[in-house]
Amino acid sequence: GLALFGSVSADFKMLNANHQFDQGNFSAAGGVSYLKDKNLLRGTFSYDELSVDYSRFRDVAGASGEWTRQIDEFQSVTGSLHYARLDYADTNSVRNSNLYGLGAGYRRAFIGKWQPLVVISGGYSQENNRNNRDDLGRDIYAIGAVLSFSPAPKWAASAGASYQASRYQAQDALFSTTRRDDYYAFNATLSYALMRNLSLRGEALLSKNDSNIALFEYKRNVVAFKVRYDFK
């Protein structure tokens, strides 16, 4: 029941104009898992580096522990603990912080048409600024739900919704008020397996961030089409 795992990934976002906003992201993770009877324990170490305009912007080094309990053939519950150290470059170093969090989830499969699967999750995190800037620290509350199903052979679909509340710990020095953000997101996916190794996938994300400080309000909608090939 003992296994080691690891992954490395990199992705880049390059704009047609305003190249100063080009982004690059490098991530690596690894850890160990242990399965015994109906319990799965997993420990993970991770590192992520974000660059903007081809210069380092932020590093995140983290560790997490997760426990999953299989209740029966159709149900399982999960609990997790997380820690991350956020380090920013240059003048943004004032944002350096430590992030602590915990989460819980419930997963339920159903027998029937379309083979529906429901996952519900929630969590709480606290970001503490390391430079005594409490206006940059926050408490984060999150909840989400995802429904997955197979409407026809070779087809798979999912729809999910999530909400995240960020409550900052002190008054913003510039705006003379304590920032409060509410983030809402809806996402949907649809995929089709052309063959065992090759699949097509469409994705849509609709998101909105509300804030009591207008500068931090935004909407972000993304549609993506992907082709995936697995070497098996």
C-alpha positions as a LaTeX table, in Angstrom:
\begin{tabular}{lrrr}
\hline
Residue & $x$ (\AA) & $y$ (\AA) & $z$ (\AA) \\
\hline
Gly1 & 0.00 & 0.00 & 0.00 \\
Leu2 & 3.03 & 2.32 & $-0.09$ \\
Ala3 & 3.62 & 4.50 & $-3.16$ \\
Leu4 & 5.80 & 7.43 & $-4.20$ \\
Phe5 & 4.61 & 10.06 & $-6.67$ \\
Gly6 & 5.91 & 13.19 & $-8.34$ \\
Ser7 & 5.13 & 15.71 & $-11.07$ \\
Val8 & 6.72 & 18.62 & $-12.91$ \\
Ser9 & 4.87 & 21.13 & $-15.09$ \\
Ala10 & 5.40 & 24.46 & $-16.85$ \\
Asp11 & 3.05 & 26.77 & $-18.70$ \\
Phe12 & 3.30 & 30.20 & $-20.31$ \\
Lys13 & 0.89 & 33.00 & $-21.17$ \\
Met14 & 2.10 & 35.40 & $-23.87$ \\
Leu15 & 0.04 & 38.39 & $-25.00$ \\
Asn16 & $-0.18$ & 39.88 & $-28.49$ \\
Ala17 & 0.45 & 43.31 & $-26.95$ \\
Asn18 & 1.55 & 44.60 & $-23.54$ \\
His19 & 4.30 & 42.00 & $-23.19$ \\
Gln20 & 5.11 & 43.31 & $-19.72$ \\
Phe21 & 2.18 & 41.14 & $-18.57$ \\
Asp22 & 3.52 & 37.89 & $-20.09$ \\
Gln23 & 3.50 & 35.15 & $-17.45$ \\
Gly24 & 5.35 & 31.90 & $-16.85$ \\
Asn25 & 4.63 & 29.27 & $-14.23$ \\
Phe26 & 6.82 & 26.36 & $-13.11$ \\
Ser27 & 5.60 & 23.77 & $-10.61$ \\
Ala28 & 7.02 & 20.64 & $-9.02$ \\
Ala29 & 5.50 & 18.33 & $-6.43$ \\
Gly30 & 6.25 & 14.99 & $-4.84$ \\
Gly31 & 5.34 & 12.87 & $-1.89$ \\
Val32 & 4.27 & 9.53 & $-0.50$ \\
Ser33 & 0.92 & 7.80 & $-0.03$ \\
Tyr34 & $-0.06$ & 4.82 & 2.10 \\
Leu35 & $-3.19$ & 2.72 & 1.62 \\
Lys36 & $-4.42$ & 0.36 & 4.33 \\
Asp37 & $-7.89$ & $-1.15$ & 4.39 \\
Lys38 & $-10.31$ & 1.76 & 3.83 \\
Asn39 & $-7.85$ & 4.54 & 4.69 \\
Leu40 & $-5.55$ & 6.45 & 2.36 \\
Leu41 & $-2.89$ & 8.78 & 3.80 \\
Arg42 & $-0.97$ & 11.16 & 1.55 \\
Gly43 & 1.81 & 13.67 & 2.24 \\
Thr44 & 2.94 & 16.16 & $-0.43$ \\
Phe45 & 5.70 & 18.74 & $-0.79$ \\
Ser46 & 5.37 & 21.31 & $-3.57$ \\
Tyr47 & 7.11 & 24.31 & $-5.11$ \\
Asp48 & 5.72 & 26.87 & $-7.54$ \\
Glu49 & 7.44 & 29.83 & $-9.21$ \\
Leu50 & 5.53 & 32.56 & $-11.05$ \\
Ser51 & 7.30 & 35.01 & $-13.37$ \\
Val52 & 5.92 & 38.21 & $-14.91$ \\
Asp53 & 7.66 & 39.85 & $-17.88$ \\
Tyr54 & 10.26 & 37.05 & $-17.63$ \\
Ser55 & 11.32 & 38.09 & $-14.13$ \\
Arg56 & 10.61 & 36.23 & $-10.91$ \\
Phe57 & 7.47 & 37.54 & $-9.22$ \\
Arg58 & 6.49 & 35.03 & $-6.51$ \\
Asp59 & 7.60 & 31.66 & $-5.08$ \\
Val60 & 5.36 & 29.33 & $-3.10$ \\
Ala61 & 6.80 & 26.40 & $-1.13$ \\
Gly62 & 4.26 & 24.20 & 0.59 \\
Ala63 & 3.44 & 20.98 & 2.38 \\
Ser64 & 0.13 & 19.20 & 2.87 \\
Gly65 & $-1.28$ & 16.11 & 4.53 \\
Glu66 & $-4.48$ & 14.36 & 3.48 \\
Trp67 & $-6.57$ & 11.52 & 4.89 \\
Thr68 & $-9.35$ & 9.80 & 2.91 \\
Arg69 & $-11.75$ & 7.29 & 4.45 \\
Gln70 & $-13.85$ & 5.01 & 2.26 \\
Ile71 & $-17.21$ & 4.72 & 4.04 \\
Asp72 & $-18.69$ & 2.17 & 1.64 \\
Glu73 & $-18.78$ & 1.35 & $-2.07$ \\
Phe74 & $-20.31$ & 4.74 & $-2.91$ \\
Gln75 & $-19.13$ & 7.22 & $-0.28$ \\
Ser76 & $-15.89$ & 8.65 & 1.06 \\
Val77 & $-14.80$ & 11.58 & 3.24 \\
Thr78 & $-11.56$ & 13.54 & 3.18 \\
Gly79 & $-9.72$ & 15.78 & 5.63 \\
Ser80 & $-6.60$ & 17.81 & 4.89 \\
Leu81 & $-4.06$ & 20.23 & 6.39 \\
His82 & $-1.96$ & 22.69 & 4.37 \\
Tyr83 & 0.95 & 25.06 & 4.84 \\
Ala84 & 2.55 & 27.40 & 2.30 \\
Arg85 & 5.27 & 30.03 & 2.44 \\
Leu86 & 4.78 & 32.88 & $-0.07$ \\
Asp87 & 7.86 & 34.90 & $-1.05$ \\
Tyr88 & 7.59 & 37.89 & $-3.42$ \\
Ala89 & 10.41 & 39.57 & $-5.33$ \\
Asp90 & 11.75 & 43.11 & $-5.06$ \\
Thr91 & 9.34 & 45.80 & $-3.80$ \\
Asn92 & 6.52 & 43.24 & $-3.53$ \\
Ser93 & 8.40 & 41.51 & $-0.70$ \\
Val94 & 6.19 & 43.46 & 1.71 \\
Arg95 & 3.53 & 40.85 & 0.80 \\
Asn96 & 5.60 & 37.88 & 2.09 \\
Ser97 & 3.36 & 35.66 & 4.18 \\
Asn98 & 2.65 & 32.24 & 5.65 \\
Leu99 & $-0.58$ & 30.45 & 4.81 \\
Tyr100 & $-2.17$ & 27.81 & 7.05 \\
Gly101 & $-5.30$ & 25.91 & 6.11 \\
Leu102 & $-7.57$ & 22.95 & 6.67 \\
Gly103 & $-10.23$ & 21.38 & 4.49 \\
Ala104 & $-12.88$ & 18.68 & 4.37 \\
Gly105 & $-14.77$ & 16.94 & 1.59 \\
Tyr106 & $-17.53$ & 14.42 & 0.90 \\
Arg107 & $-17.84$ & 12.28 & $-2.23$ \\
Arg108 & $-20.93$ & 10.28 & $-3.25$ \\
Ala109 & $-21.49$ & 8.12 & $-6.34$ \\
Phe110 & $-24.93$ & 6.99 & $-7.50$ \\
Ile111 & $-26.06$ & 3.95 & $-9.44$ \\
Gly112 & $-28.31$ & 4.87 & $-12.33$ \\
Lys113 & $-28.52$ & 6.60 & $-15.65$ \\
Trp114 & $-25.51$ & 8.81 & $-16.45$ \\
Gln115 & $-23.61$ & 7.49 & $-13.39$ \\
Pro116 & $-23.70$ & 10.79 & $-11.43$ \\
Leu117 & $-20.97$ & 11.64 & $-8.92$ \\
Val118 & $-21.23$ & 14.51 & $-6.41$ \\
Val119 & $-18.29$ & 16.07 & $-4.55$ \\
Ile120 & $-18.79$ & 18.74 & $-1.86$ \\
Ser121 & $-15.83$ & 20.49 & $-0.22$ \\
Gly122 & $-15.09$ & 23.32 & 2.15 \\
Gly123 & $-12.13$ & 24.88 & 3.90 \\
Tyr124 & $-10.66$ & 27.63 & 6.00 \\
Ser125 & $-7.24$ & 29.27 & 5.59 \\
Gln126 & $-5.38$ & 32.09 & 7.27 \\
Glu127 & $-2.73$ & 34.16 & 5.50 \\
Asn128 & $-0.41$ & 35.93 & 7.96 \\
Asn129 & 1.88 & 38.65 & 6.67 \\
Arg130 & 5.50 & 38.29 & 7.80 \\
Asn131 & 6.18 & 42.07 & 7.73 \\
Asn132 & 3.55 & 43.08 & 10.30 \\
Arg133 & 1.25 & 44.31 & 7.54 \\
Asp134 & $-2.06$ & 42.99 & 8.83 \\
Asp135 & $-3.89$ & 44.85 & 6.05 \\
Leu136 & $-2.33$ & 42.29 & 3.67 \\
Gly137 & $-3.26$ & 39.30 & 5.85 \\
Arg138 & $-6.66$ & 37.65 & 5.61 \\
Asp139 & $-9.00$ & 34.87 & 6.67 \\
Ile140 & $-10.30$ & 32.79 & 3.76 \\
Tyr141 & $-13.51$ & 30.74 & 3.81 \\
Ala142 & $-14.33$ & 28.51 & 0.83 \\
Ile143 & $-17.05$ & 26.08 & $-0.23$ \\
Gly144 & $-17.72$ & 24.28 & $-3.50$ \\
Ala145 & $-19.68$ & 21.51 & $-5.19$ \\
Val146 & $-19.15$ & 19.54 & $-8.41$ \\
Leu147 & $-21.50$ & 17.20 & $-10.28$ \\
Ser148 & $-19.92$ & 14.79 & $-12.78$ \\
Phe149 & $-21.78$ & 12.43 & $-15.11$ \\
Ser150 & $-21.56$ & 10.45 & $-18.38$ \\
Pro151 & $-24.51$ & 11.36 & $-20.64$ \\
Ala152 & $-23.54$ & 8.81 & $-23.32$ \\
Pro153 & $-20.79$ & 6.33 & $-24.14$ \\
Lys154 & $-17.43$ & 8.09 & $-24.65$ \\
Trp155 & $-18.86$ & 11.34 & $-23.25$ \\
Ala156 & $-18.10$ & 12.90 & $-19.85$ \\
Ala157 & $-19.40$ & 16.14 & $-18.38$ \\
Ser158 & $-19.19$ & 18.11 & $-15.16$ \\
Ala159 & $-20.58$ & 21.33 & $-13.67$ \\
Gly160 & $-19.44$ & 23.05 & $-10.51$ \\
Ala161 & $-19.89$ & 26.16 & $-8.42$ \\
Ser162 & $-17.69$ & 27.68 & $-5.73$ \\
Tyr163 & $-17.61$ & 30.62 & $-3.35$ \\
Gln164 & $-14.68$ & 32.16 & $-1.48$ \\
Ala165 & $-14.80$ & 34.93 & 1.12 \\
Ser166 & $-11.65$ & 36.88 & 1.99 \\
Arg167 & $-11.79$ & 38.94 & 5.17 \\
Tyr168 & $-8.69$ & 41.08 & 5.64 \\
Gln169 & $-7.26$ & 41.55 & 9.10 \\
Ala170 & $-6.76$ & 45.34 & 9.25 \\
Gln171 & $-7.72$ & 48.59 & 7.62 \\
Asp172 & $-6.19$ & 49.33 & 4.22 \\
Ala173 & $-3.76$ & 52.22 & 4.63 \\
Leu174 & $-4.70$ & 53.81 & 1.29 \\
Phe175 & $-8.48$ & 53.40 & 1.34 \\
Ser176 & $-9.05$ & 53.74 & 5.13 \\
Thr177 & $-11.32$ & 50.73 & 5.24 \\
Thr178 & $-10.91$ & 47.00 & 5.91 \\
Arg179 & $-11.12$ & 45.06 & 2.66 \\
Arg180 & $-13.78$ & 42.36 & 2.22 \\
Asp181 & $-13.90$ & 40.27 & $-0.99$ \\
Asp182 & $-16.46$ & 37.72 & $-2.21$ \\
Tyr183 & $-15.49$ & 35.52 & $-5.16$ \\
Tyr184 & $-18.04$ & 33.46 & $-7.13$ \\
Ala185 & $-17.25$ & 30.96 & $-9.88$ \\
Phe186 & $-19.13$ & 28.55 & $-12.12$ \\
Asn187 & $-17.34$ & 26.07 & $-14.39$ \\
Ala188 & $-18.42$ & 23.38 & $-16.80$ \\
Thr189 & $-16.57$ & 20.79 & $-18.90$ \\
Leu190 & $-17.53$ & 18.42 & $-21.70$ \\
Ser191 & $-15.19$ & 15.80 & $-23.15$ \\
Tyr192 & $-15.38$ & 13.13 & $-25.83$ \\
Ala193 & $-13.03$ & 10.16 & $-26.25$ \\
Leu194 & $-12.19$ & 9.72 & $-29.92$ \\
Met195 & $-10.20$ & 6.62 & $-29.06$ \\
Arg196 & $-8.49$ & 5.07 & $-26.05$ \\
Asn197 & $-5.58$ & 7.54 & $-26.10$ \\
Leu198 & $-7.10$ & 10.62 & $-27.76$ \\
Ser199 & $-9.82$ & 12.90 & $-26.37$ \\
Leu200 & $-11.33$ & 16.34 & $-27.01$ \\
Arg201 & $-12.37$ & 18.66 & $-24.19$ \\
Gly202 & $-14.22$ & 21.95 & $-23.89$ \\
Glu203 & $-14.12$ & 24.12 & $-20.75$ \\
Ala204 & $-15.92$ & 27.25 & $-19.59$ \\
Leu205 & $-15.35$ & 29.41 & $-16.52$ \\
Leu206 & $-17.50$ & 32.33 & $-15.39$ \\
Ser207 & $-16.19$ & 34.20 & $-12.35$ \\
Lys208 & $-16.74$ & 37.43 & $-10.48$ \\
Asn209 & $-15.03$ & 39.10 & $-7.55$ \\
Asp210 & $-17.02$ & 41.59 & $-5.46$ \\
Ser211 & $-15.23$ & 43.89 & $-3.03$ \\
Asn212 & $-16.08$ & 46.80 & $-0.78$ \\
Ile213 & $-13.11$ & 48.53 & $-2.48$ \\
Ala214 & $-14.02$ & 49.05 & $-6.14$ \\
Leu215 & $-10.39$ & 48.76 & $-7.32$ \\
Phe216 & $-10.43$ & 45.01 & $-6.53$ \\
Glu217 & $-13.68$ & 44.17 & $-8.32$ \\
Tyr218 & $-13.46$ & 42.23 & $-11.59$ \\
Lys219 & $-15.10$ & 39.68 & $-13.86$ \\
Arg220 & $-13.22$ & 36.90 & $-15.65$ \\
Asn221 & $-14.76$ & 34.58 & $-18.25$ \\
Val222 & $-12.69$ & 31.93 & $-20.02$ \\
Val223 & $-13.56$ & 29.41 & $-22.74$ \\
Ala224 & $-11.00$ & 26.78 & $-23.75$ \\
Phe225 & $-10.79$ & 23.90 & $-26.22$ \\
Lys226 & $-8.21$ & 21.18 & $-25.60$ \\
Val227 & $-6.89$ & 18.09 & $-27.35$ \\
Arg228 & $-5.31$ & 15.44 & $-25.12$ \\
Tyr229 & $-3.21$ & 12.42 & $-26.03$ \\
Asp230 & $-2.14$ & 9.88 & $-23.39$ \\
Phe231 & 0.88 & 7.68 & $-24.00$ \\
Lys232 & $-0.29$ & 4.34 & $-22.63$ \\
\hline
\end{tabular}
